[in-house]
Tab-separated table of C-alpha atoms in Angstrom:
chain	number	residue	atom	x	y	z
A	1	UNK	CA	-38.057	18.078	-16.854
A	2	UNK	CA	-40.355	18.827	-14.034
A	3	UNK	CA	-40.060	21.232	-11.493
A	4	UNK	CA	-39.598	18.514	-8.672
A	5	UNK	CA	-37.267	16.464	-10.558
A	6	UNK	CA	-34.954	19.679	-11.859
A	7	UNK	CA	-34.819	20.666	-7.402
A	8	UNK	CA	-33.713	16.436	-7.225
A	9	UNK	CA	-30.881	17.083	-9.652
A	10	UNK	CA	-29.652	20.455	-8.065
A	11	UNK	CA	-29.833	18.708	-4.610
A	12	UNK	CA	-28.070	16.052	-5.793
A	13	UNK	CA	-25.051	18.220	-7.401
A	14	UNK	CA	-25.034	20.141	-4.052
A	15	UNK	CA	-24.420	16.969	-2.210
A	16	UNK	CA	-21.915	15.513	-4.390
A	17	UNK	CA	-20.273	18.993	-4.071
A	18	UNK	CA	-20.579	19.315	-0.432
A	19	UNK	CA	-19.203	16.000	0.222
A	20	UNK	CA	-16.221	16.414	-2.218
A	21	UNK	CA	-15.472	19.499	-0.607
A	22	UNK	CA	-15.460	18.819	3.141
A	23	UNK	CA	-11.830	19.225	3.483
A	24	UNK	CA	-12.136	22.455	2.485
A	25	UNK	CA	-14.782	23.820	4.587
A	26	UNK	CA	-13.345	21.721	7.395
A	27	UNK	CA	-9.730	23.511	7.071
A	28	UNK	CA	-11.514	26.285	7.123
A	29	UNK	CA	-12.532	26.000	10.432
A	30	UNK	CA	-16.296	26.588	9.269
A	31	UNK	CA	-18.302	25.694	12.803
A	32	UNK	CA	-20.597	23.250	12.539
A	33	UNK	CA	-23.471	24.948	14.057
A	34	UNK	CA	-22.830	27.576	11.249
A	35	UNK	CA	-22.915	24.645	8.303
A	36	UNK	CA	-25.671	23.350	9.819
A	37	UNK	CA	-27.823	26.203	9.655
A	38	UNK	CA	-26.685	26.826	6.070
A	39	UNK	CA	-27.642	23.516	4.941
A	40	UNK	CA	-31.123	24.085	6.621
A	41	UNK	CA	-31.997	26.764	4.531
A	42	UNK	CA	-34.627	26.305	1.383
A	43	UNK	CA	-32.159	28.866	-1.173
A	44	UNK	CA	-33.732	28.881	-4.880
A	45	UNK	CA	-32.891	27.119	-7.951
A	46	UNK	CA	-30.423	29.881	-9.081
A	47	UNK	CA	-28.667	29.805	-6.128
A	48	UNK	CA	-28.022	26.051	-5.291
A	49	UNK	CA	-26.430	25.912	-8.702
A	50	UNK	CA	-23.699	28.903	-7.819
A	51	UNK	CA	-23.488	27.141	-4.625
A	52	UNK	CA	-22.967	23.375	-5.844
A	53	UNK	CA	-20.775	24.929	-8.948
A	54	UNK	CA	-18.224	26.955	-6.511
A	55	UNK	CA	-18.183	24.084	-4.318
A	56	UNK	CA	-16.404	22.454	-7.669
A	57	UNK	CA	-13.746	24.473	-8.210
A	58	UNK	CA	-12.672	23.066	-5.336
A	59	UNK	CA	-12.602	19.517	-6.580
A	60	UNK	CA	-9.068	19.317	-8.470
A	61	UNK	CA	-7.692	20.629	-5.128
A	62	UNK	CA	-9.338	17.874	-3.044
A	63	UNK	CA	-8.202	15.209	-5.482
A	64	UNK	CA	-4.762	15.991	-4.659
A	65	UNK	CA	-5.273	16.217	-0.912
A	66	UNK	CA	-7.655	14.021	0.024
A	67	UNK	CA	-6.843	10.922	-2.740
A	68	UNK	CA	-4.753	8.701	-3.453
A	69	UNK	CA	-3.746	10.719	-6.819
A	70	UNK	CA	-0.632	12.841	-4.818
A	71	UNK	CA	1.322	8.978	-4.451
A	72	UNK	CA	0.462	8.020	-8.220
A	73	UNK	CA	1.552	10.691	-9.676
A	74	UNK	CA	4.582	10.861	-8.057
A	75	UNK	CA	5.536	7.308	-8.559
A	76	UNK	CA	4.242	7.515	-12.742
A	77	UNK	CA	6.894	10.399	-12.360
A	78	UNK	CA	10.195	8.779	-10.935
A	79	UNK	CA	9.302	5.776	-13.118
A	80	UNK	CA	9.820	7.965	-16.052
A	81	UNK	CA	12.655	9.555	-14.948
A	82	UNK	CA	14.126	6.237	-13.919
A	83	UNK	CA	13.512	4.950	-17.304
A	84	UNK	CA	15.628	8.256	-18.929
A	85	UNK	CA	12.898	9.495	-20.646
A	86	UNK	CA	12.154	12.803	-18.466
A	87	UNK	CA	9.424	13.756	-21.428
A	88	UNK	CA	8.157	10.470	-22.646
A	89	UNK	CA	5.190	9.576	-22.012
A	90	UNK	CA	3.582	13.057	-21.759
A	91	UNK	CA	2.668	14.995	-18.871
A	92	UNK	CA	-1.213	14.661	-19.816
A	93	UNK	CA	-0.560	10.902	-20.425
A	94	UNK	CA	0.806	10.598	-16.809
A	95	UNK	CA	-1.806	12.069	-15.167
A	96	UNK	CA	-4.563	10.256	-16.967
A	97	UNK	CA	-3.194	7.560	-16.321
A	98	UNK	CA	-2.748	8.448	-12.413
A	99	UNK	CA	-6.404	9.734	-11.980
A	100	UNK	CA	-7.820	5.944	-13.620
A	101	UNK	CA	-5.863	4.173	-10.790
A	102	UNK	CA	-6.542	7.151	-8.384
A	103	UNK	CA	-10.361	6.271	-9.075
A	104	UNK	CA	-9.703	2.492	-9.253
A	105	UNK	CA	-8.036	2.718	-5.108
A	106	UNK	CA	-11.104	4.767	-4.148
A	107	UNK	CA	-13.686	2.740	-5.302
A	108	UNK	CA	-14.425	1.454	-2.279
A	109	UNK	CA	-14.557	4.726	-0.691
A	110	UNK	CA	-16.380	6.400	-3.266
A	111	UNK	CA	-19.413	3.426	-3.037
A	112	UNK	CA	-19.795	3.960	1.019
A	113	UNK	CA	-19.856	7.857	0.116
A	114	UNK	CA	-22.843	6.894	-2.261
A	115	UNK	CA	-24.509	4.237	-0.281
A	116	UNK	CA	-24.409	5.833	2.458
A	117	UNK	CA	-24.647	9.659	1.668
A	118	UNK	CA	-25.803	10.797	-1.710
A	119	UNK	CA	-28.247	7.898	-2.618
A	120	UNK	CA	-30.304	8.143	0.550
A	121	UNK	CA	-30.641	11.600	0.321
A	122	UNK	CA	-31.183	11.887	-3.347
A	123	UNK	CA	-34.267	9.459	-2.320
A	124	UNK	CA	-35.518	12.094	0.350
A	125	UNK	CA	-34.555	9.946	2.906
A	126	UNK	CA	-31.857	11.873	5.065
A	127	UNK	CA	-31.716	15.763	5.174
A	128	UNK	CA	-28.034	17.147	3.606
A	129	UNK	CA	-26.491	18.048	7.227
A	130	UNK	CA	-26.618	14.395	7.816
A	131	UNK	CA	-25.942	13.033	4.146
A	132	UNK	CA	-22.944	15.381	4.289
A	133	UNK	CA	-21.998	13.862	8.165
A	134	UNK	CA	-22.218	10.659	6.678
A	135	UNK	CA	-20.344	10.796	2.864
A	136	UNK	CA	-16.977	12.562	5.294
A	137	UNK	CA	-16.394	9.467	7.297
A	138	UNK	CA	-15.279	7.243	4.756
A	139	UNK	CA	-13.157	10.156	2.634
A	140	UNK	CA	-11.893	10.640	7.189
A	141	UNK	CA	-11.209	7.166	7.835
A	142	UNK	CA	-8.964	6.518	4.023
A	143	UNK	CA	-6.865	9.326	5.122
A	144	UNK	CA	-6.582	8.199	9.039
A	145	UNK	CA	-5.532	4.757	7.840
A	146	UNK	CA	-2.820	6.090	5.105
A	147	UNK	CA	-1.365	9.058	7.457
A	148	UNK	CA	1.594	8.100	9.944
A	149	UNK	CA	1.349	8.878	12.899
A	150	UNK	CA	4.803	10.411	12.884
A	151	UNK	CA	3.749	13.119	10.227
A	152	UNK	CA	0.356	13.789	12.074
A	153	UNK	CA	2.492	14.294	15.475
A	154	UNK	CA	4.752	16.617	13.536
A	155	UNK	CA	1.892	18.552	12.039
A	156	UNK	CA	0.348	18.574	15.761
A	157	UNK	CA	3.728	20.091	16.646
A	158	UNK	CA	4.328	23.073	14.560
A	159	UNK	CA	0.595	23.942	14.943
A	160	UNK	CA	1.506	24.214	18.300
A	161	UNK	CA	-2.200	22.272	19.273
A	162	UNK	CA	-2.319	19.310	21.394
A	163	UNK	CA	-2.572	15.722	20.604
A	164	UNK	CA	-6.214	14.708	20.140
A	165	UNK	CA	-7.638	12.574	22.925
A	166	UNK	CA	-9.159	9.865	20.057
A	167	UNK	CA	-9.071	9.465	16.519
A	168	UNK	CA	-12.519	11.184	16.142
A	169	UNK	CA	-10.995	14.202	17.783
A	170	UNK	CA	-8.247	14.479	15.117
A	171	UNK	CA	-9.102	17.903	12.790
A	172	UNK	CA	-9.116	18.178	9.178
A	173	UNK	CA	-7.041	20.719	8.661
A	174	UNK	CA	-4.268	18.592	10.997
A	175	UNK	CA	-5.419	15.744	9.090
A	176	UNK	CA	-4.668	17.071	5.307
A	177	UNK	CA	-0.914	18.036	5.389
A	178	UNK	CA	-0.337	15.489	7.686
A	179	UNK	CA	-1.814	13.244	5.385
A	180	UNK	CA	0.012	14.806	2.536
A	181	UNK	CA	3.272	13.877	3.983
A	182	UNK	CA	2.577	10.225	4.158
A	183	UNK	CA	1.974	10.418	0.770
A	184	UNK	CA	5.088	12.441	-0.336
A	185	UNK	CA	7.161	9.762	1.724
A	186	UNK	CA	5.704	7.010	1.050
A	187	UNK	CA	5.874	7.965	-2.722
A	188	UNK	CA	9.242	8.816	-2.662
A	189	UNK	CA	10.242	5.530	-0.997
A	190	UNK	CA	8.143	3.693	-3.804
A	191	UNK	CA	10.452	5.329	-6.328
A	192	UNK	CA	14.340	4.947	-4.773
A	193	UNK	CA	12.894	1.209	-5.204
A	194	UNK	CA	12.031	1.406	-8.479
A	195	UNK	CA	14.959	3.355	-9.253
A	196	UNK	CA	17.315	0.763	-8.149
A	197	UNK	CA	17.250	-1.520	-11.001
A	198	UNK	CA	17.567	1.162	-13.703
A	199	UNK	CA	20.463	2.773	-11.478
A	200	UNK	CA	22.210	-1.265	-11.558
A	201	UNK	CA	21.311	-1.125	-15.540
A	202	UNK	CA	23.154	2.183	-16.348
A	203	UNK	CA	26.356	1.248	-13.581
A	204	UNK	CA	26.968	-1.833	-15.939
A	205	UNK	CA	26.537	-0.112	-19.288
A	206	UNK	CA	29.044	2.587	-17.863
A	207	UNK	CA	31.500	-0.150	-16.474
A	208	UNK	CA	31.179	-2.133	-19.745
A	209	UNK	CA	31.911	0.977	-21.732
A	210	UNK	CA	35.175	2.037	-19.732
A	211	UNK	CA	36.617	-1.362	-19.792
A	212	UNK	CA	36.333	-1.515	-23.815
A	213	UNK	CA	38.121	1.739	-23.688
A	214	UNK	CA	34.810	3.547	-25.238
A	215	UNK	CA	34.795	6.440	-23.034
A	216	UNK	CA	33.532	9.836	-24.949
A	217	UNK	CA	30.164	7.270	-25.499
A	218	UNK	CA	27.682	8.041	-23.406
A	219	UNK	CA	26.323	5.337	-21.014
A	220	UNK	CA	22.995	6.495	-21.752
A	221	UNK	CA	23.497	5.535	-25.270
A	222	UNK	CA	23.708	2.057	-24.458
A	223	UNK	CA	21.730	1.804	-21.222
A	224	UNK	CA	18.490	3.587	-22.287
A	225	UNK	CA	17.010	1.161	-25.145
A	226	UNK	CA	18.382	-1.925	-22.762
A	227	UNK	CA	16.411	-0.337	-19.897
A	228	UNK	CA	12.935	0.141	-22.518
A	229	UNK	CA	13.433	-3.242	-23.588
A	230	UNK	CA	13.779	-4.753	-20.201
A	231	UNK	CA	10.529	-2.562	-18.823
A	232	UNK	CA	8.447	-3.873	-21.718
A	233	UNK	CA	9.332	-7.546	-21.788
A	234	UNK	CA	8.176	-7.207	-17.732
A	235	UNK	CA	5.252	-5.503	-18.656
A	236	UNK	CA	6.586	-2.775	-15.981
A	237	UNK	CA	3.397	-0.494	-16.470
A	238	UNK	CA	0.864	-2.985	-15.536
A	239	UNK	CA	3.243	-4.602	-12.872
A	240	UNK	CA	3.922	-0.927	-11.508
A	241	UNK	CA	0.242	-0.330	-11.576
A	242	UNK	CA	-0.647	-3.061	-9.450
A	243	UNK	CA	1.774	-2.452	-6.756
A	244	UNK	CA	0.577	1.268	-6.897
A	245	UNK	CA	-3.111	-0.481	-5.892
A	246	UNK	CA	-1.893	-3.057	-3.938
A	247	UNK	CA	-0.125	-0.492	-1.374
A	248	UNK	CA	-3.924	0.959	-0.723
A	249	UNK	CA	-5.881	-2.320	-0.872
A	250	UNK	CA	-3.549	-4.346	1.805
């Protein structure tokens, strides 16, 4: 590989990094004018990669914070408890599963972030200060549209800073928990709903049980295959799934 092409790559890892990572610079109240002059600077080979490969570590923390993965997860979760199965399917299963439909709901994001940001400047056609300007407003405006306004005025509140004059004026590190606690409730809402059913299920099963005198059987011995078989006639992963991307998309 040459020379020019291996400073392309690096560039391109840096930017990927940067722009996955803006929440994190951003919360830490990094000033701009202090960014921008770091971005400016021509750094060698060697040190672009420790640069673009700390930025990284930072990346599972981001996809909880700044992604949709915090509600999936969540939701994946209840549904298993709901189901009775606190173990089954696995932990790794579950969030496999949530970081496919975490990537599926940020498509969209993730294409503006690379038409807009990392393509243009892996061409040479925008410096990084304004590639990495450009791939935060999309990541910004998901989170603006998914955080309440509630939680953002309670965040505002026990930060003790005043409301922002516009949406532009709105911080990132307001912006994360606050978005964070949209996604807790919102999650959490999502599952008493899907718990509902399952709780109807096992109330039955324990009725049905007591009034056929049965009562040192468990309801759970009765209610948990009905509430399996039920789930897979539906199809309740792929139905649960959808609603999961629907909640983003509409």
């Amino acid at each position: 590989m040459s020379r020019s092409r291996r400073h392309r790559t690096v560039r391109s890892w840096i930017v990927a990094a940067l722009t996955l990572g803006i929440a994190g610079v951003a919360s830490a109240q990094v000033p701009a004018e202090i960014m921008g002059q770091v971005l400016k600077q021509d750094y060698s080979p060697a040190l672009r990669n420790f640069v673009a490969l700390s930025l990284l570590s930072l990346v599972p923390v981001i996809l909880i914070g700044m992604t949709s993965f915090t509600r999936i997860v969540i939701v994946l979760a209840l549904l298993r408890h709901a189901l009775g199965l606190p173990q089954t399917p696995p932990n790794s299963v579950i969030v496999t599963l949530a970081i496919c439909l975490t990537f599926f709901s940020m498509a969209p994001v993730l294409d503006r972030v690379n038409q807009d940001a990392l393509t243009p400047y892996m061409t040479d056609e925008i410096p990084a200060q304004v590639a990495l300007k450009r791939g935060s407003h999309p990541i910004r405006e998901f989170m603006i549209s998914q955080t309440r306004e509630s939680d953002l005025r309670a965040v505002l509140e026990m930060s003790r800073t005043e409301p922002p004059k516009s949406v532009e004026d709105i911080r990132f590190s307001h912006l994360l928990p606050a978005f964070l606690l949209s996604e807790l409730k919102t999650a959490f809402q999502i599952g008493f709903v899907i718990f509902l059913p399952f709780l109807l299920i096992d109330i039955v099963a324990g009725a049905v049980l007591m009034a056929l005198g049965m009562i040192m059987v468990p309801p759970a011995t009765i209610s948990l295959p009905l509430k399996i078989m039920l789930f897979v006639l539906i199809d309740g992963w792929v139905l649960v799934s959808r609603a999961l991307l629907s909640s983003y998309w509409t």
